[in-house]
PDB file of C-alpha atoms in Angstrom:
ATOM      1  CA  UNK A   1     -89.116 -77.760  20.660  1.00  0.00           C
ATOM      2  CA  UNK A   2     -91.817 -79.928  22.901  1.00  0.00           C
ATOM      3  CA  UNK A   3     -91.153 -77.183  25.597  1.00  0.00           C
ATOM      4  CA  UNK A   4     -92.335 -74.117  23.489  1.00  0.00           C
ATOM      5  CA  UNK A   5     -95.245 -76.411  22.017  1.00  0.00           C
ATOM      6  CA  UNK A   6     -96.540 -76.386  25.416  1.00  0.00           C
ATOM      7  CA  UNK A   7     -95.785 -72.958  26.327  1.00  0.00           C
ATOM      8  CA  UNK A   8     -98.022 -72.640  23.375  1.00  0.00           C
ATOM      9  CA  UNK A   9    -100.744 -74.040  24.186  1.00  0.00           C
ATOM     10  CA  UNK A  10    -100.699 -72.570  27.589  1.00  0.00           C
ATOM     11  CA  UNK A  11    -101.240 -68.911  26.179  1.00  0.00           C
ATOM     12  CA  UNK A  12    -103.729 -70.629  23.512  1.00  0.00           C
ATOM     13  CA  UNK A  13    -106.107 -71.761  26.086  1.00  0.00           C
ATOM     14  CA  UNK A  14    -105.464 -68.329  28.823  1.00  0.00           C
ATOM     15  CA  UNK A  15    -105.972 -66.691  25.394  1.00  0.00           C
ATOM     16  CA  UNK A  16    -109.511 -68.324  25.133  1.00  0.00           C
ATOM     17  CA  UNK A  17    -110.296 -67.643  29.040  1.00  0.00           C
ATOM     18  CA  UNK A  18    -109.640 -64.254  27.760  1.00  0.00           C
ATOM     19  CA  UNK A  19    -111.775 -64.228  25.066  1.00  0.00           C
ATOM     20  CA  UNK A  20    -114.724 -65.944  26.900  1.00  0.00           C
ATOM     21  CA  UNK A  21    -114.339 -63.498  29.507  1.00  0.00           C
ATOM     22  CA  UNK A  22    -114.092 -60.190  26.862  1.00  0.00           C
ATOM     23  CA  UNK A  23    -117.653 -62.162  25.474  1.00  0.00           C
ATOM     24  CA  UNK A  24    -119.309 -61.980  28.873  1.00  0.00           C
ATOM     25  CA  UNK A  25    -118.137 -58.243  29.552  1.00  0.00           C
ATOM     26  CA  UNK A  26    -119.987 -57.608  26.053  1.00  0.00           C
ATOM     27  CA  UNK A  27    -122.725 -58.587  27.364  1.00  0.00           C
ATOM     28  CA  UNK A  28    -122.958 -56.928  30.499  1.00  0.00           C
ATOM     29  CA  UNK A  29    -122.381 -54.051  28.888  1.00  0.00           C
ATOM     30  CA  UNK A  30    -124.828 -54.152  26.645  1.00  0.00           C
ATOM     31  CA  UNK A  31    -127.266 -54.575  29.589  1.00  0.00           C
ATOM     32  CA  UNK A  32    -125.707 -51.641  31.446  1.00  0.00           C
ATOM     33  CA  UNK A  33    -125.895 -49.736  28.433  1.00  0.00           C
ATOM     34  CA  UNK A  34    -129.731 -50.663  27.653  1.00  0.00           C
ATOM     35  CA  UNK A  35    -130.594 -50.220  31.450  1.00  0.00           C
ATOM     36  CA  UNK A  36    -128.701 -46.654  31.430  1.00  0.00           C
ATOM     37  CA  UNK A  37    -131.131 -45.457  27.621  1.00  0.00           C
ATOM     38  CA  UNK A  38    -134.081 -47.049  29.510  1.00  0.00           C
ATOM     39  CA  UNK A  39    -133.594 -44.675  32.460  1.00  0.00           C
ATOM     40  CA  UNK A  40    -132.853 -41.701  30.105  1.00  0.00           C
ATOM     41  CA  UNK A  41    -135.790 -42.068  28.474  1.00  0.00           C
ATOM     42  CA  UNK A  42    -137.821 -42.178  31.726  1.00  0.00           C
ATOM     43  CA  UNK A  43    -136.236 -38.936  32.975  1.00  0.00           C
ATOM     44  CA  UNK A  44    -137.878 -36.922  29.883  1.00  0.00           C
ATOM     45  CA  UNK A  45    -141.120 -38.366  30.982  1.00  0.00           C
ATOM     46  CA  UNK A  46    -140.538 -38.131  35.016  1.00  0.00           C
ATOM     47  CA  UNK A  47    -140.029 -33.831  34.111  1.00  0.00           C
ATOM     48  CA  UNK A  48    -143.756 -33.656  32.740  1.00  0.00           C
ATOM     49  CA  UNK A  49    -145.678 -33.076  36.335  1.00  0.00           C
ATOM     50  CA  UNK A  50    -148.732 -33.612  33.807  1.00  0.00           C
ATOM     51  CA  UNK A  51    -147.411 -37.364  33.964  1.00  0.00           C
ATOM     52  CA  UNK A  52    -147.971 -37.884  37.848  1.00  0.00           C
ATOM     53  CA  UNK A  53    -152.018 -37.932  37.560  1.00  0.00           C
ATOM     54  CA  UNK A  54    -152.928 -38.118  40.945  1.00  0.00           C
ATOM     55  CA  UNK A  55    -149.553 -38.520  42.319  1.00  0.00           C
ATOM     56  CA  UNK A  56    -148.755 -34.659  41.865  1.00  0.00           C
ATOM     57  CA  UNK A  57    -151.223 -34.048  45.115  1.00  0.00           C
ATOM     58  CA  UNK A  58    -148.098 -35.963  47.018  1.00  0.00           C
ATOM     59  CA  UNK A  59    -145.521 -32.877  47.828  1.00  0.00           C
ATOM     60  CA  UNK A  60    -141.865 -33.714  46.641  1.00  0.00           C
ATOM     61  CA  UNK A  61    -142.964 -36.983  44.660  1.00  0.00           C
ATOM     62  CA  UNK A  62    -141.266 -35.495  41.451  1.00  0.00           C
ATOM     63  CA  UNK A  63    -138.172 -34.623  42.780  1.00  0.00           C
ATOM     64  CA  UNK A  64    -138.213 -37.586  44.653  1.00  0.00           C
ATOM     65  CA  UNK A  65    -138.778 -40.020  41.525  1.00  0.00           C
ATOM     66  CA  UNK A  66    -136.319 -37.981  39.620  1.00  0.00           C
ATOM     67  CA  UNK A  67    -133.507 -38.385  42.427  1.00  0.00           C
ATOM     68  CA  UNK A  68    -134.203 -41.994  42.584  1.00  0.00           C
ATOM     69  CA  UNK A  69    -133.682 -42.232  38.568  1.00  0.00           C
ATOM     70  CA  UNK A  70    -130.228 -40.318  38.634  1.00  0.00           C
ATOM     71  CA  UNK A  71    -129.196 -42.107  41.581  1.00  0.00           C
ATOM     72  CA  UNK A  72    -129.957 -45.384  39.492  1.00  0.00           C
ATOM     73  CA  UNK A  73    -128.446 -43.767  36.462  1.00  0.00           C
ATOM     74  CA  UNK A  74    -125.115 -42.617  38.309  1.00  0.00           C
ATOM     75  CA  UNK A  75    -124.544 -46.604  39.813  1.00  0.00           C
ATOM     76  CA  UNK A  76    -125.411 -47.907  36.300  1.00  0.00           C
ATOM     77  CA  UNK A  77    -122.831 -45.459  34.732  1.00  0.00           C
ATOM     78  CA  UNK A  78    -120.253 -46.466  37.655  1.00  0.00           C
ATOM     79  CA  UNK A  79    -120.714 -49.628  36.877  1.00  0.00           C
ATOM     80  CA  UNK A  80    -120.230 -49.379  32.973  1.00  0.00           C
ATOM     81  CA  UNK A  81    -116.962 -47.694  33.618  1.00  0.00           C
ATOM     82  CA  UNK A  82    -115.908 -50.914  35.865  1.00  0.00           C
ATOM     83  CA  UNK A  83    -116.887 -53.328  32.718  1.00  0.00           C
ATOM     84  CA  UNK A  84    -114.618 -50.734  30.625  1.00  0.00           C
ATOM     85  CA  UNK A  85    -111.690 -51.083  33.304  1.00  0.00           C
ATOM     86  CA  UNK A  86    -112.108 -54.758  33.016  1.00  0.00           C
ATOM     87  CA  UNK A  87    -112.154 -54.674  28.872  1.00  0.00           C
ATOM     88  CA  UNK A  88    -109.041 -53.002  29.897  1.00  0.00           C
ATOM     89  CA  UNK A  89    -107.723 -55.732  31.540  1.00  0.00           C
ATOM     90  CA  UNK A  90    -108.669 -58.295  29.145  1.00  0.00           C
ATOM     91  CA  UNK A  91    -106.701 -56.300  26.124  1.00  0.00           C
ATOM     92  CA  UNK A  92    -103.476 -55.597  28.302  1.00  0.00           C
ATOM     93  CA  UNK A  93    -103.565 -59.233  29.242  1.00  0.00           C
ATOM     94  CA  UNK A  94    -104.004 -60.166  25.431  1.00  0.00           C
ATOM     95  CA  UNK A  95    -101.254 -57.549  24.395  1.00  0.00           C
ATOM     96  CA  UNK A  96     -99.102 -59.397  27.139  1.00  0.00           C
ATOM     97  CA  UNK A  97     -99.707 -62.948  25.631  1.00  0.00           C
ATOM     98  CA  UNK A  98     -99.017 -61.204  22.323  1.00  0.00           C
ATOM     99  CA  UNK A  99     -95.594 -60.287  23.305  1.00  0.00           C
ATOM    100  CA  UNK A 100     -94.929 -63.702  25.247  1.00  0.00           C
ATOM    101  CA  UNK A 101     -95.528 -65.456  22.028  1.00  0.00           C
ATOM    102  CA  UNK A 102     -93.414 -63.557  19.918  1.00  0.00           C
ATOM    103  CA  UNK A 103     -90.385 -63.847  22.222  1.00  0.00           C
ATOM    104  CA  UNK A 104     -90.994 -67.586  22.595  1.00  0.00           C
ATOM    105  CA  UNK A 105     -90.646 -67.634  18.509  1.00  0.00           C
ATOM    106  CA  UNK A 106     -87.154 -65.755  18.766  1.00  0.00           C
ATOM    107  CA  UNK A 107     -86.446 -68.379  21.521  1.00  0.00           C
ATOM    108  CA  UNK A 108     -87.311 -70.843  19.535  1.00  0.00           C
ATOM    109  CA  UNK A 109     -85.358 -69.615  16.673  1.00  0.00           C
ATOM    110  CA  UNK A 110     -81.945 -69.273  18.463  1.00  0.00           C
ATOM    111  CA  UNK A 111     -82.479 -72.246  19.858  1.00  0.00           C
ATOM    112  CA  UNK A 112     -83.255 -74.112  15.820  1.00  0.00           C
ATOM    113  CA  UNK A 113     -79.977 -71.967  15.173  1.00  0.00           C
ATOM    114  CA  UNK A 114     -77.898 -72.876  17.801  1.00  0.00           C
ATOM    115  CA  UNK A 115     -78.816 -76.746  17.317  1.00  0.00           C
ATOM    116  CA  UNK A 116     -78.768 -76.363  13.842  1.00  0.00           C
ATOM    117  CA  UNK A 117     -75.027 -75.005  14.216  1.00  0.00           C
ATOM    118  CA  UNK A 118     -74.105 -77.547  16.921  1.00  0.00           C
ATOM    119  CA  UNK A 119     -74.986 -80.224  14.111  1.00  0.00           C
ATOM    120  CA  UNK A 120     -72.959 -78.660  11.474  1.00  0.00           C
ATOM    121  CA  UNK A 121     -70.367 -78.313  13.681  1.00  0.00           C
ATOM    122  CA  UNK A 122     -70.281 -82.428  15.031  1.00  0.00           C
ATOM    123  CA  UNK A 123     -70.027 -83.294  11.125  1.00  0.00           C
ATOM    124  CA  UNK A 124     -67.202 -80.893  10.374  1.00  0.00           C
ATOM    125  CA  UNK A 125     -65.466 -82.911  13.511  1.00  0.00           C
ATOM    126  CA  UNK A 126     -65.860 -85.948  11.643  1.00  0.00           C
ATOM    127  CA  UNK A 127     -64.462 -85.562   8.635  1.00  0.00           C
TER     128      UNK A 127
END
C-alpha cells in the first residue's frame, strides 16, 4: 500500500509540473495571439498609401513595410502553432498520468484482494 502512495504522489506533483507548464503556455499564447491582432490591425492601415505622408516619395516603402508585417505575422503564427503542439504535449502527458493512475488503483485492488484472501485463508488453516 506505501508503494502505490508514493507512486501517487509522484504523478501528483509531474501532474502539477504539468499544470504550471499548461499555465505558462496560456500565457504565451495569449501574447502571440495579441502580437498576431496587433499586426492585423496594422496591415489595414499599412494598405492606405494616404498613411505614408512623406514616406510615399520613398519608391517600394509600402510594399516593403507590408512584407516586413507578414513576415512578422507568418513567424508569430509559426510560433502559435508550436505553443499549440506543446498544449499538445501537456494533455497527452496528462491523459498518460490519467491512465497510470487508474491502473495503479486496479493494482492496488488485486493486491487488497489477494491479501485480503491470503488472510482468510491463514484463519481457515487454523481452525
Amino acid at each position: 500500500m506505501e508503494i502505490i502512495v508514493k507512486k501517487y504522489k509522484q504523478r501528483f506533483r509531474k501532474v502539477k509540473e504539468e499544470m504550471e507548464n499548461w499555465k505558462d503556455l496560456q500565457c504565451r499564447l495569449i501574447s502571440q495571439f495579441t502580437n498576431a491582432s496587433s499586426i492585423i490591425q496594422r496591415l489595414q492601415i499599412f494598405q492606405n498609401s494616404k498613411n505614408y505622408g512623406a514616406l510615399r516619395c520613398v519608391e517600394g516603402i509600402q510594399e516593403a513595410v507590408l512584407l516586413k508585417q507578414m513576415n512578422s505575422l507568418q513567424t508569430i503564427l509559426l510560433s502559435m502553432n508550436e505553443t499549440l503542439e506543446k498544449f499538445h504535449s501537456v494533455v497527452l502527458s496528462l491523459d498518460k498520468m490519467v491512465r497510470d493512475g487508474r491502473q495503479l488503483i486496479k493494482g492496488g485492488s488485486v493486491q487488497n484482494c489477494e491479501t485480503a484472501a491470503a488472510t482468510r485463508w491463514d484463519k481457515t488453516k487454523h481452525c
